[in-house]
Amino acid sequence: MLPARYVVTGRTVETADSVTLRLEPLERPIPRFQPGQFTMLYARGVGEIAVSISGDPSVVDSALTQTVRAVGAVSRALHDAKPGTVVGVRGPYGVGWQPSLAWERDVLVVAGGVGLAPLRPVVLTVLAQRWRYRRLIVVAGARTPREFLYSDELKWWSSRDDLALELTVDHAADGWTGQVGFVTQPLARLPLDPAATTAFVCGPEPMMRFSAETLLRRGVPADRIRISLERNMKCGIGQCGHCQLGPLLVCRDGPVVDYARAAELLSVREL
Amino acid sequence: MSMFDQLSAFALLSGMSPTHIAVLSSAAKEVSFAAGDRLFHEGAPAKGCWLVQRGCVAVDAAVPGRGSVVVQTVGPGEVVGWSWLITPARWHFGAIAVAPTVAIELDTDQLKAFAEHDSSFGYPIAVALLTMVLDRLQTTRARLLDLYRNPADTPMSPL
Ligand SMILES: Cc1cc2nc3c(=O)[nH]c(=O)nc-3n(C[C@H](O)[C@H](O)[C@H](O)COP(=O)(O)OP(=O)(O)OC[C@H]3O[C@@H](n4cnc5c(N)ncnc54)[C@H](O)[C@@H]3O)c2cc1C
Ligand code: FES
């Protein structure tokens, strides 16, 4: 499938290594996305990678919002793309978070590092349709206070009384008066109604495992804990087998799966 | 709420019988700290254990050239202070309230005396403390992995 051409029309620096890009279609736009879906973003002459869509699903326009962390050649090229740069976009692909699974339930969002990017659309969906959900709790961890994505939005979230925000860092810095510790700490002590909670967890794999195990201990059912898997992708549409994890093709059957399914797969070491 | 009810509400003490919670209540009092109040200093003799109900306590250490460095924070439902249990009973780290904090303070001299006198009380206390220490160890190990680091950077931790 050929990528659609999009142009970078906005670039917000989030942290020392991450930016949020606004992309607008030059011709036909890709179809509307669901929270948790990703696109294959192509940096001309460098390569193509999977990147989650981090925009607001309730905004009806053809622009895409994607947050990119520079870790290697392709992500660096996309990270450095200035307004006016043309990129290729395929998608949206994959099974997303499906926030509707949490209607009339408590929503617990747990993000580690850049894992907040694919979860932002979940939080914005719940806020846009607040009456459909019960409590909304967001727990986010970062290495240092300066490494939180969307810092202005986090300030807005923390000022709301229909959202409980818990931020925690691995290493405190001057002026930080918030929590210092791993995300499992707030998860272990937050007042929860476990049987009525649906959790959406995203971050590095061990962080998702530790968080899911903490939630299981609290009594949240495994099929109510949704996590987003990350595997290197090539085709993005279930044809090349590149992203295989046990019986799953992550691009087609995921990236979001429930922990009842994922627990066993995550314990399989990659060769 | 009575002290008995407050202690019973603490998840960490859920394995203790009502009789033992009653014993614990006799060694417990409610205390509060303003932001900036220090609970204890690093290196001082260790006495006391605080079950945090509201607020936030930072566990810290003085590091030359960096001042006081916060290693971890402890929030509602968590416990600060266990060095009193093991000799030599000295605080390895300091603890300071970083927000207005309400806690239940346990008189650890009394607790030790009860536990030494009656191991059927001492055992669940030791298990509760071990549970807390294990949780703290697991979260510290998770942080040592430095999971959020950029794979392109040199690791901050030696792991
Ligand atoms: C479904 C899905 C959604 C994603 N969403 C986003 C997103 O929203 N934003 C974003 O920036 N990235 C996202 N990624 C990750 C992104 O696809 C990879 O970072 C990218 O493939 C790296 O390609 P590269 O050529 O830049 O670096 P490479 O040269 O491929 O990798 C550089 C270094 O980074 C390491 N590395 C690569 N990917 C990861 C990873 N995911 N975790 C830890 N280490 C890694 C490699 O081992 C290597 O050491 C997503 C991945 C998937 C599968
Ligand atoms: S990336 Fe080709 S099958 Fe998933």
Short mmCIF file of C-alpha atoms and ligand atoms in Angstrom, two decimals:
data_model
loop_
_atom_site.label_atom_id
_atom_site.label_comp_id
_atom_site.label_asym_id
_atom_site.label_seq_id
_atom_site.Cartn_x
_atom_site.Cartn_y
_atom_site.Cartn_z
CA MET A 1 0.00 0.00 0.00
CA LEU A 2 1.32 3.42 -0.99
CA PRO A 3 1.78 6.05 1.70
CA ALA A 4 -0.33 9.20 1.59
CA ARG A 5 1.68 12.40 1.47
CA TYR A 6 1.37 14.65 4.51
CA VAL A 7 3.17 17.87 5.30
CA VAL A 8 4.49 18.87 8.70
CA THR A 9 2.55 21.98 9.73
CA GLY A 10 3.47 22.10 13.41
CA ARG A 11 6.31 20.88 15.60
CA THR A 12 6.13 21.16 19.40
CA VAL A 13 9.22 20.26 21.39
CA GLU A 14 8.08 18.08 24.30
CA THR A 15 11.37 17.00 25.90
CA ALA A 16 15.06 16.82 24.99
CA ASP A 17 14.39 13.90 22.62
CA SER A 18 10.68 14.04 21.75
CA VAL A 19 8.50 16.28 19.61
CA THR A 20 4.83 16.30 18.67
CA LEU A 21 4.21 16.78 14.97
CA ARG A 22 1.06 18.08 13.35
CA LEU A 23 0.67 16.58 9.89
CA GLU A 24 -1.79 17.69 7.24
CA PRO A 25 -2.66 15.75 4.10
CA LEU A 26 -1.50 17.04 0.75
CA GLU A 27 -4.11 14.94 -1.08
CA ARG A 28 -6.41 12.25 0.27
CA PRO A 29 -6.30 11.89 4.08
CA ILE A 30 -6.07 8.49 5.75
CA PRO A 31 -9.29 7.27 7.47
CA ARG A 32 -10.15 8.46 10.98
CA PHE A 33 -8.25 6.77 13.80
CA GLN A 34 -9.26 5.02 16.99
CA PRO A 35 -7.30 5.66 20.24
CA GLY A 36 -4.32 3.27 20.38
CA GLN A 37 -3.96 2.85 16.63
CA PHE A 38 -0.70 3.68 14.86
CA THR A 39 0.51 4.74 11.45
CA MET A 40 3.58 3.75 9.50
CA LEU A 41 5.44 7.04 9.08
CA TYR A 42 7.92 7.31 6.26
CA ALA A 43 10.83 9.73 6.34
CA ARG A 44 11.91 10.20 2.76
CA GLY A 45 15.15 8.42 1.92
CA VAL A 46 15.59 7.10 5.47
CA GLY A 47 12.86 4.59 6.24
CA GLU A 48 9.50 3.85 7.77
CA ILE A 49 8.50 3.18 11.42
CA ALA A 50 5.38 2.59 13.48
CA VAL A 51 4.24 5.65 15.45
CA SER A 52 1.09 5.90 17.56
CA ILE A 53 -1.44 8.62 16.96
CA SER A 54 -1.47 10.92 19.95
CA GLY A 55 -4.10 13.45 18.86
CA ASP A 56 -7.58 14.23 20.11
CA PRO A 57 -10.06 11.80 18.54
CA SER A 58 -12.95 14.18 19.16
CA VAL A 59 -11.48 16.84 16.85
CA VAL A 60 -12.93 16.31 13.39
CA ASP A 61 -10.34 17.39 10.83
CA SER A 62 -7.94 15.58 8.59
CA ALA A 63 -4.78 16.53 10.51
CA LEU A 64 -2.77 13.93 12.42
CA THR A 65 -0.93 14.45 15.71
CA GLN A 66 1.99 12.12 16.39
CA THR A 67 4.70 12.23 19.05
CA VAL A 68 8.11 10.99 18.03
CA ARG A 69 11.08 10.15 20.22
CA ALA A 70 14.45 10.14 18.46
CA VAL A 71 16.09 6.77 19.17
CA GLY A 72 17.59 5.85 15.80
CA ALA A 73 17.89 6.89 12.16
CA VAL A 74 14.23 7.01 11.13
CA SER A 75 12.81 8.40 14.36
CA ARG A 76 15.59 11.01 14.38
CA ALA A 77 14.73 12.10 10.83
CA LEU A 78 11.04 12.43 11.76
CA HIS A 79 11.92 14.16 15.02
CA ASP A 80 14.02 16.70 13.13
CA ALA A 81 11.40 17.30 10.39
CA LYS A 82 10.74 21.04 10.15
CA PRO A 83 7.39 22.53 9.12
CA GLY A 84 7.11 22.15 5.35
CA THR A 85 8.72 18.68 5.30
CA VAL A 86 6.69 16.07 3.43
CA VAL A 87 6.36 12.62 5.00
CA GLY A 88 4.54 9.44 3.96
CA VAL A 89 1.72 8.04 6.10
CA ARG A 90 0.05 4.61 5.96
CA GLY A 91 -2.70 3.57 8.31
CA PRO A 92 -4.32 3.86 10.73
CA TYR A 93 -3.53 0.28 11.72
CA GLY A 94 -4.11 -2.14 14.54
CA VAL A 95 -6.53 -2.83 17.34
CA GLY A 96 -6.68 0.14 19.69
CA TRP A 97 -7.58 0.65 23.34
CA GLN A 98 -11.34 0.54 22.77
CA PRO A 99 -12.27 2.99 25.56
CA SER A 100 -15.92 1.91 25.17
CA LEU A 101 -14.95 -1.27 27.07
CA ALA A 102 -14.73 1.01 30.10
CA TRP A 103 -18.15 2.66 29.79
CA GLU A 104 -19.75 2.96 33.21
CA ARG A 105 -16.53 1.81 34.83
CA ASP A 106 -13.55 3.46 36.50
CA VAL A 107 -10.79 4.25 34.00
CA LEU A 108 -7.21 3.86 35.16
CA VAL A 109 -4.55 5.07 32.72
CA VAL A 110 -0.96 4.06 33.52
CA ALA A 111 1.83 5.53 31.40
CA GLY A 112 5.59 5.15 31.57
CA GLY A 113 7.83 7.59 29.67
CA VAL A 114 6.69 8.09 26.07
CA GLY A 115 3.96 5.51 26.73
CA LEU A 116 1.78 8.53 27.47
CA ALA A 117 1.61 9.30 23.72
CA PRO A 118 -0.75 6.48 22.69
CA LEU A 119 -2.75 6.95 25.90
CA ARG A 120 -3.42 10.66 25.43
CA PRO A 121 -6.34 9.93 23.04
CA VAL A 122 -7.91 7.68 25.72
CA VAL A 123 -7.78 10.45 28.32
CA LEU A 124 -9.15 12.99 25.83
CA THR A 125 -11.95 10.60 24.81
CA VAL A 126 -12.99 10.10 28.42
CA LEU A 127 -12.88 13.85 29.07
CA ALA A 128 -14.96 14.55 25.95
CA GLN A 129 -17.59 12.00 26.98
CA ARG A 130 -17.22 12.29 30.72
CA TRP A 131 -20.79 11.10 31.48
CA ARG A 132 -20.07 7.66 30.03
CA TYR A 133 -17.35 6.82 32.55
CA ARG A 134 -16.97 6.79 36.31
CA ARG A 135 -13.68 7.88 37.89
CA LEU A 136 -10.71 8.79 35.71
CA ILE A 137 -7.28 8.22 37.24
CA VAL A 138 -4.07 8.90 35.34
CA VAL A 139 -0.76 7.63 36.72
CA ALA A 140 2.30 8.71 34.75
CA GLY A 141 5.96 8.03 35.40
CA ALA A 142 9.03 9.67 33.89
CA ARG A 143 12.72 9.52 34.46
CA THR A 144 12.94 13.14 35.60
CA PRO A 145 10.37 15.96 35.89
CA ARG A 146 11.59 17.42 32.58
CA GLU A 147 10.85 14.21 30.72
CA PHE A 148 7.06 14.27 30.95
CA LEU A 149 5.34 14.68 27.59
CA TYR A 150 2.53 17.25 27.27
CA SER A 151 3.59 19.21 30.36
CA ASP A 152 1.10 22.05 29.75
CA GLU A 153 -1.74 19.60 29.33
CA LEU A 154 -0.69 17.75 32.49
CA LYS A 155 -1.04 21.05 34.38
CA TRP A 156 -4.57 21.40 33.01
CA TRP A 157 -5.41 17.81 33.91
CA SER A 158 -4.10 18.28 37.44
CA SER A 159 -6.34 21.31 37.92
CA ARG A 160 -9.51 19.38 36.99
CA ASP A 161 -11.66 17.82 39.63
CA ASP A 162 -13.01 15.09 37.34
CA LEU A 163 -9.54 13.59 36.85
CA ALA A 164 -7.09 12.31 39.50
CA LEU A 165 -3.52 12.74 38.29
CA GLU A 166 -0.54 11.03 39.94
CA LEU A 167 2.87 11.94 38.53
CA THR A 168 5.98 10.21 39.75
CA VAL A 169 9.63 10.43 38.72
CA ASP A 170 12.63 8.13 39.08
CA HIS A 171 14.96 11.00 39.92
CA ALA A 172 13.82 14.22 41.52
CA ALA A 173 15.28 17.51 40.37
CA ASP A 174 15.49 20.93 42.00
CA GLY A 175 12.05 22.34 42.65
CA TRP A 176 10.17 19.04 42.21
CA THR A 177 7.84 18.59 45.15
CA GLY A 178 5.89 15.67 43.72
CA GLN A 179 6.27 11.94 44.05
CA VAL A 180 9.55 10.09 43.60
CA GLY A 181 9.22 6.40 42.85
CA PHE A 182 8.05 3.86 40.30
CA VAL A 183 4.47 3.88 38.95
CA THR A 184 3.69 0.67 40.85
CA GLN A 185 3.83 2.66 44.12
CA PRO A 186 0.72 4.77 43.47
CA LEU A 187 -0.91 1.74 41.85
CA ALA A 188 -0.42 -0.26 45.03
CA ARG A 189 -2.00 2.35 47.28
CA LEU A 190 -4.61 4.23 45.22
CA PRO A 191 -8.18 3.73 46.37
CA LEU A 192 -9.55 1.41 43.67
CA ASP A 193 -12.77 -0.43 43.04
CA PRO A 194 -10.93 -3.32 41.37
CA ALA A 195 -13.91 -5.21 39.95
CA ALA A 196 -15.21 -2.01 38.32
CA THR A 197 -11.84 -0.79 36.99
CA THR A 198 -10.52 -1.00 33.43
CA ALA A 199 -6.82 -0.22 33.16
CA PHE A 200 -4.98 1.01 30.06
CA VAL A 201 -1.22 0.57 30.46
CA CYS A 202 1.58 1.64 28.13
CA GLY A 203 5.34 1.95 28.53
CA PRO A 204 8.44 -0.22 28.34
CA GLU A 205 7.50 -3.90 28.58
CA PRO A 206 8.86 -4.56 32.09
CA MET A 207 6.98 -1.47 33.34
CA MET A 208 3.75 -2.85 31.86
CA ARG A 209 4.40 -6.26 33.43
CA PHE A 210 5.14 -4.81 36.89
CA SER A 211 2.10 -2.55 36.67
CA ALA A 212 -0.21 -5.34 35.52
CA GLU A 213 1.05 -7.65 38.28
CA THR A 214 0.42 -4.92 40.88
CA LEU A 215 -3.10 -4.44 39.53
CA LEU A 216 -3.77 -8.19 39.53
CA ARG A 217 -2.74 -8.26 43.20
CA ARG A 218 -5.21 -5.44 43.83
CA GLY A 219 -7.95 -7.60 42.28
CA VAL A 220 -8.31 -5.99 38.84
CA PRO A 221 -9.20 -8.87 36.46
CA ALA A 222 -6.54 -9.69 33.84
CA ASP A 223 -9.02 -9.20 30.99
CA ARG A 224 -9.68 -5.66 32.27
CA ILE A 225 -6.00 -4.70 32.02
CA ARG A 226 -5.18 -3.57 28.49
CA ILE A 227 -1.59 -3.09 27.39
CA SER A 228 0.04 -1.97 24.15
CA LEU A 229 2.71 -4.27 22.72
CA GLU A 230 5.70 -3.01 20.77
CA ARG A 231 7.41 -5.05 18.13
CA ASN A 232 9.42 -3.88 15.13
CA MET A 233 7.13 -3.55 12.17
CA LYS A 234 7.57 -3.60 8.45
CA CYS A 235 4.32 -4.00 6.53
CA GLY A 236 1.95 -3.00 9.36
CA ILE A 237 -0.88 -5.00 7.79
CA GLY A 238 -0.32 -8.61 8.83
CA GLN A 239 1.57 -9.78 5.75
CA CYS A 240 5.31 -9.94 6.44
CA GLY A 241 5.40 -11.71 9.83
CA HIS A 242 7.98 -9.22 11.15
CA CYS A 243 6.01 -8.37 14.27
CA GLN A 244 5.10 -11.90 15.29
CA LEU A 245 4.78 -12.57 19.01
CA GLY A 246 3.73 -16.17 19.68
CA PRO A 247 0.47 -16.68 17.80
CA LEU A 248 -0.09 -12.91 17.40
CA LEU A 249 0.85 -10.52 14.65
CA VAL A 250 1.14 -7.39 16.75
CA CYS A 251 0.29 -5.03 13.88
CA ARG A 252 -2.96 -6.86 13.12
CA ASP A 253 -4.05 -8.49 16.42
CA GLY A 254 -2.62 -5.68 18.55
CA PRO A 255 -0.89 -3.51 19.46
CA VAL A 256 -3.44 -3.35 22.28
CA VAL A 257 -4.28 -6.69 23.88
CA ASP A 258 -5.56 -7.62 27.29
CA TYR A 259 -3.22 -8.96 29.93
CA ALA A 260 -5.03 -12.29 30.14
CA ARG A 261 -3.64 -12.88 26.65
CA ALA A 262 -0.37 -10.97 26.93
CA ALA A 263 1.02 -12.26 30.24
CA GLU A 264 2.23 -15.54 28.81
CA LEU A 265 3.61 -13.94 25.66
CA LEU A 266 5.57 -11.33 27.56
CA SER A 267 7.36 -14.03 29.53
CA VAL A 268 8.70 -15.50 26.24
CA ARG A 269 12.17 -14.12 25.71
CA GLU A 270 13.04 -12.89 22.28
CA LEU A 271 15.75 -14.86 20.53
CA MET B 1 -12.98 6.99 63.60
CA SER B 2 -11.38 5.11 66.48
CA MET B 3 -7.70 4.16 66.36
CA PHE B 4 -8.78 0.53 66.04
CA ASP B 5 -10.83 1.35 62.92
CA GLN B 6 -8.10 3.50 61.43
CA LEU B 7 -5.53 0.74 61.83
CA SER B 8 -7.94 -1.90 60.51
CA ALA B 9 -8.36 0.20 57.35
CA PHE B 10 -4.64 -0.07 56.61
CA ALA B 11 -4.13 -2.69 53.85
CA LEU B 12 -0.72 -3.57 55.23
CA LEU B 13 -2.26 -4.74 58.51
CA SER B 14 -5.01 -6.81 56.88
CA GLY B 15 -3.36 -10.06 58.05
CA MET B 16 -3.61 -9.11 61.74
CA SER B 17 -6.36 -10.34 64.05
CA PRO B 18 -8.66 -7.87 65.86
CA THR B 19 -6.87 -8.77 69.12
CA HIS B 20 -3.54 -7.80 67.62
CA ILE B 21 -4.95 -4.60 66.10
CA ALA B 22 -6.22 -3.75 69.59
CA VAL B 23 -2.70 -4.26 70.99
CA LEU B 24 -1.28 -2.12 68.20
CA SER B 25 -3.86 0.61 68.95
CA SER B 26 -2.52 0.92 72.49
CA ALA B 27 0.87 1.91 71.05
CA ALA B 28 -0.50 4.24 68.36
CA LYS B 29 -1.33 7.95 68.16
CA GLU B 30 -2.34 10.31 65.43
CA VAL B 31 0.23 12.95 64.48
CA SER B 32 0.40 15.67 61.87
CA PHE B 33 3.26 17.45 60.16
CA ALA B 34 3.42 20.70 58.23
CA ALA B 35 5.27 20.71 54.92
CA GLY B 36 8.95 21.01 55.82
CA ASP B 37 8.69 19.28 59.21
CA ARG B 38 11.32 16.59 59.59
CA LEU B 39 10.23 13.21 60.95
CA PHE B 40 13.79 12.05 61.51
CA HIS B 41 17.40 12.68 60.56
CA GLU B 42 19.75 10.32 58.79
CA GLY B 43 22.13 8.64 61.27
CA ALA B 44 20.03 9.35 64.39
CA PRO B 45 18.84 6.50 66.64
CA ALA B 46 15.80 4.91 64.97
CA LYS B 47 12.57 5.08 66.92
CA GLY B 48 9.05 5.28 65.58
CA CYS B 49 7.13 4.09 62.57
CA TRP B 50 4.55 6.19 60.66
CA LEU B 51 1.55 4.91 58.75
CA VAL B 52 0.79 7.75 56.36
CA GLN B 53 -2.91 8.59 56.03
CA ARG B 54 -2.77 11.86 54.12
CA GLY B 55 0.00 13.94 52.56
CA CYS B 56 3.46 12.97 51.43
CA VAL B 57 6.78 12.21 53.13
CA ALA B 58 10.12 12.29 51.29
CA VAL B 59 12.88 9.87 52.21
CA ASP B 60 16.14 11.71 51.67
CA ALA B 61 19.90 11.65 52.08
CA ALA B 62 22.49 14.39 52.27
CA VAL B 63 24.87 14.08 49.33
CA PRO B 64 27.94 16.32 49.32
CA GLY B 65 27.68 18.87 46.54
CA ARG B 66 24.02 18.07 45.86
CA GLY B 67 22.41 18.89 49.18
CA SER B 68 19.47 16.83 50.29
CA VAL B 69 18.49 14.31 47.60
CA VAL B 70 15.02 12.73 47.67
CA VAL B 71 15.32 8.99 47.09
CA GLN B 72 11.64 8.15 47.28
CA THR B 73 8.35 9.57 48.49
CA VAL B 74 5.82 7.78 50.65
CA GLY B 75 2.12 8.52 50.33
CA PRO B 76 -1.23 7.58 51.88
CA GLY B 77 -1.47 3.87 52.69
CA GLU B 78 2.31 3.50 52.87
CA VAL B 79 4.66 3.29 55.84
CA VAL B 80 7.81 5.17 56.66
CA GLY B 81 10.38 4.00 59.22
CA TRP B 82 11.44 0.41 59.77
CA SER B 83 15.11 0.74 60.83
CA TRP B 84 14.04 0.47 64.50
CA LEU B 85 13.49 -3.26 63.99
CA ILE B 86 17.08 -4.25 63.24
CA THR B 87 20.13 -3.43 65.38
CA PRO B 88 21.95 -1.11 65.38
CA ALA B 89 18.72 0.84 65.20
CA ARG B 90 19.81 3.96 63.28
CA TRP B 91 18.04 5.79 60.47
CA HIS B 92 19.81 5.07 57.19
CA PHE B 93 17.95 7.90 55.47
CA GLY B 94 16.13 10.98 56.67
CA ALA B 95 12.40 11.68 56.29
CA ILE B 96 10.67 15.02 55.80
CA ALA B 97 7.04 15.94 55.16
CA VAL B 98 6.76 17.61 51.73
CA ALA B 99 3.04 18.33 52.08
CA PRO B 100 0.78 18.73 55.11
CA THR B 101 0.75 15.15 56.39
CA VAL B 102 -1.36 13.14 58.81
CA ALA B 103 -0.06 9.78 60.03
CA ILE B 104 -0.45 7.19 62.74
CA GLU B 105 2.73 7.03 64.78
CA LEU B 106 3.57 3.72 66.42
CA ASP B 107 5.61 3.63 69.62
CA THR B 108 8.20 1.15 68.45
CA ASP B 109 9.71 0.56 71.93
CA GLN B 110 6.33 -0.75 73.03
CA LEU B 111 5.86 -2.64 69.79
CA LYS B 112 9.23 -4.35 70.19
CA ALA B 113 8.42 -5.28 73.78
CA PHE B 114 5.02 -6.74 72.77
CA ALA B 115 6.56 -8.65 69.88
CA GLU B 116 9.40 -10.09 71.96
CA HIS B 117 6.98 -11.11 74.68
CA ASP B 118 4.43 -12.74 72.37
CA SER B 119 5.62 -14.17 69.07
CA SER B 120 2.03 -14.72 67.90
CA PHE B 121 1.91 -10.89 67.77
CA GLY B 122 5.51 -10.47 66.62
CA TYR B 123 5.18 -12.77 63.61
CA PRO B 124 2.35 -10.91 61.78
CA ILE B 125 4.10 -7.63 62.58
CA ALA B 126 7.31 -8.97 61.04
CA VAL B 127 5.36 -10.24 57.99
CA ALA B 128 3.67 -6.84 57.54
CA LEU B 129 7.04 -5.08 57.68
CA LEU B 130 8.59 -7.61 55.33
CA THR B 131 5.75 -7.09 52.85
CA MET B 132 6.44 -3.37 52.92
CA VAL B 133 10.21 -3.85 52.56
CA LEU B 134 9.68 -6.25 49.65
CA ASP B 135 7.43 -3.74 47.87
CA ARG B 136 10.03 -1.04 48.40
CA LEU B 137 12.77 -3.36 47.11
CA GLN B 138 10.79 -4.26 43.97
CA THR B 139 10.05 -0.65 43.09
CA THR B 140 13.69 0.28 43.71
CA ARG B 141 14.83 -2.55 41.42
CA ALA B 142 12.38 -1.40 38.75
CA ARG B 143 13.87 2.10 38.93
CA LEU B 144 17.41 0.68 38.75
CA LEU B 145 16.53 -0.73 35.34
CA ASP B 146 16.24 2.88 34.15
CA LEU B 147 13.46 1.76 31.82
CA TYR B 148 12.54 5.16 30.40
CA ARG B 149 16.03 6.00 29.22
CA ASN B 150 16.53 6.69 25.53
CA PRO B 151 18.11 3.54 24.04
CA ALA B 152 20.52 5.84 22.21
CA ASP B 153 21.92 7.24 25.49
CA THR B 154 24.58 5.80 27.73
CA PRO B 155 22.85 4.08 30.66
CA MET B 156 22.49 6.17 33.81
CA SER B 157 22.49 3.00 35.88
CA PRO B 158 25.08 0.24 35.72
CA LEU B 159 22.46 -2.42 34.85
C1 LIG C 1 2.63 -0.01 17.70
C2 LIG C 1 3.83 0.87 17.92
C3 LIG C 1 3.64 2.19 18.28
C4 LIG C 1 4.74 3.02 18.45
N1 LIG C 1 4.51 4.31 18.79
C5 LIG C 1 5.55 5.16 18.87
C6 LIG C 1 5.34 6.54 19.14
O1 LIG C 1 4.20 7.00 19.30
N2 LIG C 1 6.41 7.36 19.19
C7 LIG C 1 7.68 6.88 19.01
O2 LIG C 1 8.63 7.66 19.06
N3 LIG C 1 7.93 5.58 18.81
C8 LIG C 1 6.88 4.71 18.71
N4 LIG C 1 7.11 3.39 18.45
C9 LIG C 1 8.50 2.91 18.42
C10 LIG C 1 9.14 3.20 17.08
O3 LIG C 1 8.49 2.46 16.08
C11 LIG C 1 10.61 2.78 17.18
O4 LIG C 1 11.26 3.60 18.08
C12 LIG C 1 11.27 2.89 15.83
O5 LIG C 1 10.99 1.73 15.11
C13 LIG C 1 12.74 3.08 15.91
O6 LIG C 1 13.26 3.13 14.60
P1 LIG C 1 14.64 3.89 14.28
O7 LIG C 1 15.02 3.58 12.89
O8 LIG C 1 14.50 5.32 14.62
O9 LIG C 1 15.66 3.28 15.29
P2 LIG C 1 16.37 1.85 15.25
O10 LIG C 1 17.68 2.02 14.59
O11 LIG C 1 15.44 0.83 14.73
O12 LIG C 1 16.57 1.66 16.81
C14 LIG C 1 17.52 2.45 17.52
C15 LIG C 1 17.74 1.86 18.90
O13 LIG C 1 16.54 1.94 19.63
C16 LIG C 1 16.14 0.66 20.09
N5 LIG C 1 14.69 0.64 20.01
C17 LIG C 1 13.95 0.74 18.89
N6 LIG C 1 12.66 0.75 19.19
C18 LIG C 1 12.58 0.67 20.52
C19 LIG C 1 11.52 0.64 21.43
N7 LIG C 1 10.27 0.70 21.03
N8 LIG C 1 11.79 0.55 22.77
C20 LIG C 1 13.06 0.50 23.20
N9 LIG C 1 14.11 0.52 22.37
C21 LIG C 1 13.88 0.60 21.06
C22 LIG C 1 16.81 -0.32 19.17
O14 LIG C 1 17.07 -1.57 19.82
C23 LIG C 1 18.13 0.39 18.87
O15 LIG C 1 19.05 0.21 19.90
C24 LIG C 1 6.04 2.53 18.28
C25 LIG C 1 6.24 1.18 17.93
C26 LIG C 1 5.15 0.37 17.74
C27 LIG C 1 5.37 -1.05 17.33
S1 FES C 2 4.53 -5.81 10.45
FE1 FES C 2 4.23 -7.22 8.85
S2 FES C 2 3.01 -8.71 9.79
FE2 FES C 2 3.12 -7.17 11.28
#
